[in-house]
Coordinates of C-alpha atoms in Angstrom, one line a residue:
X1 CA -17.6 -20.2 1.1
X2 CA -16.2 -21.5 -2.1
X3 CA -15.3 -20.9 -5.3
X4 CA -13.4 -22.4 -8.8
X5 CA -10.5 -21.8 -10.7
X6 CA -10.5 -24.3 -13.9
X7 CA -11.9 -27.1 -11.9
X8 CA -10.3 -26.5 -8.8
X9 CA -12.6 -25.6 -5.8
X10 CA -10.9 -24.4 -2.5
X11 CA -12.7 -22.5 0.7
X12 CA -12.3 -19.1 1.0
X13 CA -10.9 -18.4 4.9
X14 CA -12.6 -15.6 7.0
X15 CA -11.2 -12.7 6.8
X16 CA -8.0 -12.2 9.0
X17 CA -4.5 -12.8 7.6
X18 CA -5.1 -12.0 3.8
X19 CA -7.2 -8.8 5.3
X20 CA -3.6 -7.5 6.5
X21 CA -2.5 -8.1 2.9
X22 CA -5.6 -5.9 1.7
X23 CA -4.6 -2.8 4.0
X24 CA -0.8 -3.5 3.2
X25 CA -1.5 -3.3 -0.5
X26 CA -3.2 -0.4 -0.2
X27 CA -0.7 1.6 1.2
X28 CA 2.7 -0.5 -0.4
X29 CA 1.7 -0.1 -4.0
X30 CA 2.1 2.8 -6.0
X31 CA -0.1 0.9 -8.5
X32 CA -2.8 0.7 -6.7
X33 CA -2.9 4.1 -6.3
X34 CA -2.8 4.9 -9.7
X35 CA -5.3 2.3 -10.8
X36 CA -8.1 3.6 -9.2
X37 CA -8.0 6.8 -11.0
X38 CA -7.8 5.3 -14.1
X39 CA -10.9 2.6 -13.3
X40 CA -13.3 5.5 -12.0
X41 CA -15.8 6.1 -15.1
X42 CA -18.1 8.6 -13.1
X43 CA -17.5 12.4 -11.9
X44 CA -16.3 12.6 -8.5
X45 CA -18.9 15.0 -6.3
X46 CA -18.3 16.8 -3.3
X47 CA -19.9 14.3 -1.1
X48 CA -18.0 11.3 -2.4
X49 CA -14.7 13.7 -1.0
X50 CA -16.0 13.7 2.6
X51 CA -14.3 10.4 4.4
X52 CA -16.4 8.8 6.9
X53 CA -14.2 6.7 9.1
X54 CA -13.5 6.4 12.6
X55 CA -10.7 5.1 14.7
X56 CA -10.6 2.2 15.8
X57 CA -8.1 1.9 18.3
X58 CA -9.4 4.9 20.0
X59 CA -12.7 2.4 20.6
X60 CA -10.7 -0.7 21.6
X61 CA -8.8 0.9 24.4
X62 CA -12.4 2.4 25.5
X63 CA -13.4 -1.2 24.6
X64 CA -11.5 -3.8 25.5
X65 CA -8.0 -2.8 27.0
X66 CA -6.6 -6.0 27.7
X67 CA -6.4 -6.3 23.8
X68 CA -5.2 -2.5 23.1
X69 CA -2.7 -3.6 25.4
X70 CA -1.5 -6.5 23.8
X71 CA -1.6 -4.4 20.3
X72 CA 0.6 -2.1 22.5
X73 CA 3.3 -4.1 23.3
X74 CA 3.7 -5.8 19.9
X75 CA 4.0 -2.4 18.2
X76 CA 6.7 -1.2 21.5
X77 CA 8.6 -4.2 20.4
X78 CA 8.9 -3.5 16.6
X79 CA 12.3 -2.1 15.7
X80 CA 12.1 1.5 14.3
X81 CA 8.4 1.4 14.8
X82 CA 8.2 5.1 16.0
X83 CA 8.6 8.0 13.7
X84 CA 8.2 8.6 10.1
X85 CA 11.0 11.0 9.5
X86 CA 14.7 10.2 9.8
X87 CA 17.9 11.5 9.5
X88 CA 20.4 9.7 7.4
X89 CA 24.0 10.1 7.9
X90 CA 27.4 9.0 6.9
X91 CA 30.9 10.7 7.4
X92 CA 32.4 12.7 5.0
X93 CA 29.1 13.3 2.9
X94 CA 26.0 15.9 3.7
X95 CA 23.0 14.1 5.8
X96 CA 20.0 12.8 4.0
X97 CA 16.6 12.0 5.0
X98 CA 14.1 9.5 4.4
X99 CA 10.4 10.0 4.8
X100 CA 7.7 7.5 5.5
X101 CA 4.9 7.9 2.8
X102 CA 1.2 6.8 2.4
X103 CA 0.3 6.5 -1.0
X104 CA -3.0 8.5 -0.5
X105 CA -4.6 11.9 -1.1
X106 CA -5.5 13.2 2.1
X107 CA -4.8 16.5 3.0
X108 CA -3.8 15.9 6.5
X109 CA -0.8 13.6 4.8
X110 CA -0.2 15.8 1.8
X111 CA 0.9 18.5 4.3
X112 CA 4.3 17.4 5.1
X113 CA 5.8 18.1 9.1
X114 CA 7.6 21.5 8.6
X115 CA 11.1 19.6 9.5
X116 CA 10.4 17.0 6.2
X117 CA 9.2 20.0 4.1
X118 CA 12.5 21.7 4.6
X119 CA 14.4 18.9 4.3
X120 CA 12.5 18.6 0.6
X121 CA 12.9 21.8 -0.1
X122 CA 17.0 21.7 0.3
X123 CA 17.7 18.5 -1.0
X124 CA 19.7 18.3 -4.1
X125 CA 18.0 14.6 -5.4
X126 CA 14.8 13.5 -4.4
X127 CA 14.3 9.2 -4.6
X128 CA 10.9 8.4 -4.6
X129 CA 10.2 4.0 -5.2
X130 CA 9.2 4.7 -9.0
X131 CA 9.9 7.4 -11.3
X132 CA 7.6 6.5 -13.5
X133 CA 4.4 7.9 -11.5
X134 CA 5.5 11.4 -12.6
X135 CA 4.1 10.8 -16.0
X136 CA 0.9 8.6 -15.6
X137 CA 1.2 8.0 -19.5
X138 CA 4.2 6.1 -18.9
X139 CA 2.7 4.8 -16.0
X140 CA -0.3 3.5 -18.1
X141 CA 2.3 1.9 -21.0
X142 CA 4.2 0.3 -17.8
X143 CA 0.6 -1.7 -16.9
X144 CA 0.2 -2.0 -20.9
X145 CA 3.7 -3.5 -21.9
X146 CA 3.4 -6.9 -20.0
X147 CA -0.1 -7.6 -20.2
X148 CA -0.3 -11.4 -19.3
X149 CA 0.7 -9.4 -15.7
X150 CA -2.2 -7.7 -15.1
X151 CA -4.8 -9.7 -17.1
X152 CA -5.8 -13.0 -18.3
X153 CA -4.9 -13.4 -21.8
X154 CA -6.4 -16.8 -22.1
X155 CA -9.9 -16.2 -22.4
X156 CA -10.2 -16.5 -18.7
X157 CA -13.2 -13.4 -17.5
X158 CA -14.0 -12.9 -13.5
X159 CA -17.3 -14.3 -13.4
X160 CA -15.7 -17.8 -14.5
X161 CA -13.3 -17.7 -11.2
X162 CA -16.7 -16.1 -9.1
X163 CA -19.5 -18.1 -7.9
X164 CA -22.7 -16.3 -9.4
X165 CA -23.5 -15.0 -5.5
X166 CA -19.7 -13.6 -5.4
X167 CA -20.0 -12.2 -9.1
X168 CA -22.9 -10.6 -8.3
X169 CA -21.4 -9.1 -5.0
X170 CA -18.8 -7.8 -7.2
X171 CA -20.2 -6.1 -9.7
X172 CA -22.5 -4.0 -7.0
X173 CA -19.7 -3.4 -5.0
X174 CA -17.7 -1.9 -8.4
X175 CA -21.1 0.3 -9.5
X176 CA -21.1 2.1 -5.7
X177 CA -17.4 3.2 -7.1
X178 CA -17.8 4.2 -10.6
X179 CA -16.3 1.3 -11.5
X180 CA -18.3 -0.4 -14.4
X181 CA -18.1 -4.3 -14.5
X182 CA -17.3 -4.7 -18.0
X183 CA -13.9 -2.9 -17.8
X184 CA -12.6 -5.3 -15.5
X185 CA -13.9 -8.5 -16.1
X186 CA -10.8 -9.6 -17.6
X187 CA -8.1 -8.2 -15.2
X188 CA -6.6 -9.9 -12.6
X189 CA -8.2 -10.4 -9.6
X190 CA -5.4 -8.4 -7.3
X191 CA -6.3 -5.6 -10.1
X192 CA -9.8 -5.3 -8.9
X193 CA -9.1 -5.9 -5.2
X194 CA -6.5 -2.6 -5.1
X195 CA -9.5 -0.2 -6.2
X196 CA -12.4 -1.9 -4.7
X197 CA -10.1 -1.7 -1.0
X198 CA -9.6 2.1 -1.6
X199 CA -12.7 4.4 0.1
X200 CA -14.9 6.5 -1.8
X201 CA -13.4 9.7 -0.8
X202 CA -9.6 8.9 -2.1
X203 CA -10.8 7.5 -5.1
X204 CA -13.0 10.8 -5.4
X205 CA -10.0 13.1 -5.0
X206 CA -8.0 11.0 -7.2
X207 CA -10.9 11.0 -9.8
X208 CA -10.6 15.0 -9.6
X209 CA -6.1 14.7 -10.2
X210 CA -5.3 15.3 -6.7
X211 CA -2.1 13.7 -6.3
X212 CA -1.1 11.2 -3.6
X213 CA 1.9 12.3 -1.3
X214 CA 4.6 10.5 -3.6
X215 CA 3.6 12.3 -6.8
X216 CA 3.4 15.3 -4.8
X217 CA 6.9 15.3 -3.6
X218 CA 8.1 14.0 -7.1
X219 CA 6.3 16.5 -9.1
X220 CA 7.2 19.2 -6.5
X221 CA 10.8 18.4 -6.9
X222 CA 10.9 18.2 -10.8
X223 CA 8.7 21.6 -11.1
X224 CA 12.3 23.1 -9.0
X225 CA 14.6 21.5 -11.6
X226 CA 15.9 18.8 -8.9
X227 CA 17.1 15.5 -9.7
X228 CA 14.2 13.1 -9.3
X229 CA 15.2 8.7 -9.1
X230 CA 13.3 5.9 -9.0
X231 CA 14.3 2.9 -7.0
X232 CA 11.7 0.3 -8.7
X233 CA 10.1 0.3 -11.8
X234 CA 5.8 -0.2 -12.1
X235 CA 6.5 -3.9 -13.9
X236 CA 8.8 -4.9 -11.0
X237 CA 6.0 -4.1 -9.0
X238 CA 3.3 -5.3 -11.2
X239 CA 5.4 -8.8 -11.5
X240 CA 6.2 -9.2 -7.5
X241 CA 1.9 -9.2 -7.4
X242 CA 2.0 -11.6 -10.1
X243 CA 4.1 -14.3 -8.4
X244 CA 1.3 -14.7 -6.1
X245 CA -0.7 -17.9 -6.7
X246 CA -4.2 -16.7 -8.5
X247 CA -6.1 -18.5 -5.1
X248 CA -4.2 -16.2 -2.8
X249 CA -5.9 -13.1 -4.7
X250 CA -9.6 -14.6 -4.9
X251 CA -9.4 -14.9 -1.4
X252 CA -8.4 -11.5 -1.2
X253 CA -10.8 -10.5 -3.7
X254 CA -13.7 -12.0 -1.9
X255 CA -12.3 -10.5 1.5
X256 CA -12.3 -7.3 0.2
X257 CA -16.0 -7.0 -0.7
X258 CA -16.7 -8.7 2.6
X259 CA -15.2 -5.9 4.2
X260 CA -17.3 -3.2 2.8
X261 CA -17.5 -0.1 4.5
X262 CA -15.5 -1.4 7.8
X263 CA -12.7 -0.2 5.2
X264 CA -13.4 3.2 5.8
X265 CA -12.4 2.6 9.4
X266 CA -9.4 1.0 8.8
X267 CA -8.4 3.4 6.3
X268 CA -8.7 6.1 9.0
X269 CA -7.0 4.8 11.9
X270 CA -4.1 3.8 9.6
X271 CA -3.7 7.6 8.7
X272 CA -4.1 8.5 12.3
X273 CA -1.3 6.1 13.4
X274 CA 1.0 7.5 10.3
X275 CA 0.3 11.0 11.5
X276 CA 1.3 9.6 15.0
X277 CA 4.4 8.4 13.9
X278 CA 3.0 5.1 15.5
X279 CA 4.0 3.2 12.1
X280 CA 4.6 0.0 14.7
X281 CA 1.0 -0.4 15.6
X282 CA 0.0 -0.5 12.1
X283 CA 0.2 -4.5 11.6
X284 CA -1.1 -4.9 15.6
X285 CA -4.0 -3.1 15.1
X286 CA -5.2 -4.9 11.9
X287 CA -4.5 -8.2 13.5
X288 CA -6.8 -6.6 16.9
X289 CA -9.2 -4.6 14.8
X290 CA -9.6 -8.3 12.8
X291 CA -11.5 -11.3 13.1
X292 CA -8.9 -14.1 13.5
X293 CA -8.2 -16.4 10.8
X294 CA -8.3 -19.8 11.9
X295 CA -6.7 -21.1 8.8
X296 CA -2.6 -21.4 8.4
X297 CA -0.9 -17.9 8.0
X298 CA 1.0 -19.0 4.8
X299 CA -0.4 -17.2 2.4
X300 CA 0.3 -13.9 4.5
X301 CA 4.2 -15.3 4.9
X302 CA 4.6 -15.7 1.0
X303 CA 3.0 -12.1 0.9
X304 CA 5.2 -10.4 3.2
X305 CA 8.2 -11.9 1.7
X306 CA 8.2 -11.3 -1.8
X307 CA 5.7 -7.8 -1.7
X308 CA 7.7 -6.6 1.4
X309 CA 10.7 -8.0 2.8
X310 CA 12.0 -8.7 -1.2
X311 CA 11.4 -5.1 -2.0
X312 CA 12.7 -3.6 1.4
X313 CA 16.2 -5.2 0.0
X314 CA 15.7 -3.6 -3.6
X315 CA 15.1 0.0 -2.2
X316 CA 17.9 -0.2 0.1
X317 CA 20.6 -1.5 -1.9
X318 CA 19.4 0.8 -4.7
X319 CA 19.4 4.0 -2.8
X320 CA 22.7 3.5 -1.3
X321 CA 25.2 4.9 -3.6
X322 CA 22.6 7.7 -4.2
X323 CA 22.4 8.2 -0.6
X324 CA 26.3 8.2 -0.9
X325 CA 26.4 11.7 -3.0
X326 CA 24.5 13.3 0.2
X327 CA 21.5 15.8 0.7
X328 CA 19.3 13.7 -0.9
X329 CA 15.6 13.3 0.2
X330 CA 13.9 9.6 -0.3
X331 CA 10.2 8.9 0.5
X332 CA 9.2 5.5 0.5
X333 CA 6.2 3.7 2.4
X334 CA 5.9 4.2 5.3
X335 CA 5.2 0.1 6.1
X336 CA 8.8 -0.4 4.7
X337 CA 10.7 1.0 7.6
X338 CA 9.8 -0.8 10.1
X339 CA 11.3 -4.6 11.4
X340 CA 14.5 -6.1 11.1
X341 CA 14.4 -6.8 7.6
X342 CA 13.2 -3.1 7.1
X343 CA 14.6 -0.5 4.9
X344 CA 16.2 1.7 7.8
X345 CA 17.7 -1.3 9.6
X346 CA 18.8 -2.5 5.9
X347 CA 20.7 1.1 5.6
X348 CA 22.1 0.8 8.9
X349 CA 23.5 -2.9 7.9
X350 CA 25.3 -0.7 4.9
X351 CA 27.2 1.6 7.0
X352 CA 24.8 4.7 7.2
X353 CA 23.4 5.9 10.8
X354 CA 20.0 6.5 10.6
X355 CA 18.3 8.5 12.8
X356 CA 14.5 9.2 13.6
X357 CA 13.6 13.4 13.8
X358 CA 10.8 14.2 16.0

């Protein structure tokens, strides 16, 4: 498959790597999870609510257990891959503790593990990764202020970046969401991937105001009169998406609307490993549950780096002093603790012991 940008033409890989990306920008963007509310031009019905996905993993160890296996092991050996709720703790000051999020509205994650809600519910400051998503005005004016960021301001529309079979593609795959063409033909194409990747049912509840698990907390916290910090702002977010190259997010683009309703699947064994605690199978099971891309893995690297690693270093060396005044409470993706370069190891390196709570 190919397609142009100006008069460049380049191959569009299978999915595989850049799906990982899809899935991780799903759940690693508190953008993206406020965008899709904002796209959705129809009312959200009762049926579009009901998620229809299955687990995956559940039918690859029926499946094929050589390969659950091998998914096993590379999530056993990922540092601080277990758990979602840890304990954060330095001597002299009053322990903190630091909560995996998803950036979704489903119930079963909205309903905090009674250790985490009581931890919320004492905690003196609450750090969530941006502030900003407690007032989705300013979150709006944050997409607005830079908008060579989010969209092309050179004349540049979709359809000229889209073969007419891929346009096409497109614009059904945005009317089975809501989502009418003609608002987005001008966005960026990362844009239009983060609400075309989310499922009908959370873009439903969103639709309706139901608010994803970080705007929860936040909102939660600032309705008790606690102190309420950011560690990011939207337009650092926004602007770590834009560094990408613009090839890297047709691909993804194309990717996601070749995915289709598989996404529903991988949505919902995601939420059944965060539930789990199993945060370390996350990245195995998208690479088992994936067709293998037989192209190089570099556009995954520069991904990981500048949308993951770079911002794991941000969140930690921001929260740190914060962390220092004690009892604080800090949700952040869940995908962020995990690894070496991860945000609990990162705390660790700055002299707090962290802990995971069962």
């Amino acid at each position: 498959m190919t397609t142009s940008i100006g008069r460049r033409t380049f191959h569009l890989v299978a999915p595989g790597n850049l799906l990982l990306w899809l899935i991780a920008a799903f759940h690693m963007l508190l953008l993206a999870a406020l965008f899709a509310a904002l796209l959705t031009a129809r009312p959200a019905t009762a049926a579009d609510e009901a998620c229809t996905g299955r687990n995956l993993m559940a039918e690859l160890r029926q499946n094929d257990p050589a390969r659950y296996a091998e998914a096993l092991k590379e999530a056993d050996a990922t540092p601080n891959g277990k758990g979602i709720f840890w304990k954060i703790e330095k001597p002299g000051i009053r322990p903190s503790w630091l909560l995996g999020s998803m950036h979704v509205t489903d119930p079963r994650v909205l309903a905090l593990p009674p250790r985490a809600q009581a931890a919320h519910d004492a905690a003196d400051t609450i750090i969530i990764e941006s502030d900003e998503i407690l007032d989705e005005r300013k979150a709006t004016a944050a997409l607005l202020a830079r908008p060579e960021l989010t969209m092309f301001t050179d004349g540049t529309t979709i359809d000229k970046l889209l073969s007419p079979e891929d346009y096409q593609r497109l614009e059904a795959g945005l009317k089975q969401r809501g989502i009418p063409l003609g608002a987005v033909s001008r966005m960026r194409p990362w844009m239009i991937s983060s609400a075309v990747a989310l499922p009908a049912c959370e873009i439903a509840r969103k639709a309706k105001g139901v608010k994803f698990l970080d705007q929860k907390i936040a909102a939660d916290a600032a309705a008790e009169g606690k102190t309420v910090k950011g560690l990011e702002t939207l337009a650092e977010q926004i602007q770590a998406m834009a560094d990408l190259p613009v090839e890297f997010h047709m691909k993804s683009l194309i990717e996601t609307l070749e995915l289709g309703d598989k996404m529903n699947d991988v949505v919902e064994t995601m939420t059944d490993l965060y539930l789990s605690g199993d945060i370390g199978m996350t990245m195995p099971m998208l690479k088992t549950v994936t067709p293998e891309d037989e192209g190089d893995t570099s556009d995954y690297a520069a991904f990981e780096q500048r949308v993951i690693l770079d911002r794991n270093k941000v969140m930690a060396e921001r929260a740190a002093p914060i962390l220092d005044g004690g009892n604080v409470f800090m949700a952040v993706g869940a995908l962020h603790l995990p690894g070496e370069q991860g945000v609990v190891e990162l705390l660790r390196k700055q002299g707090f012991t962290v802990t995971a709570v069962n």
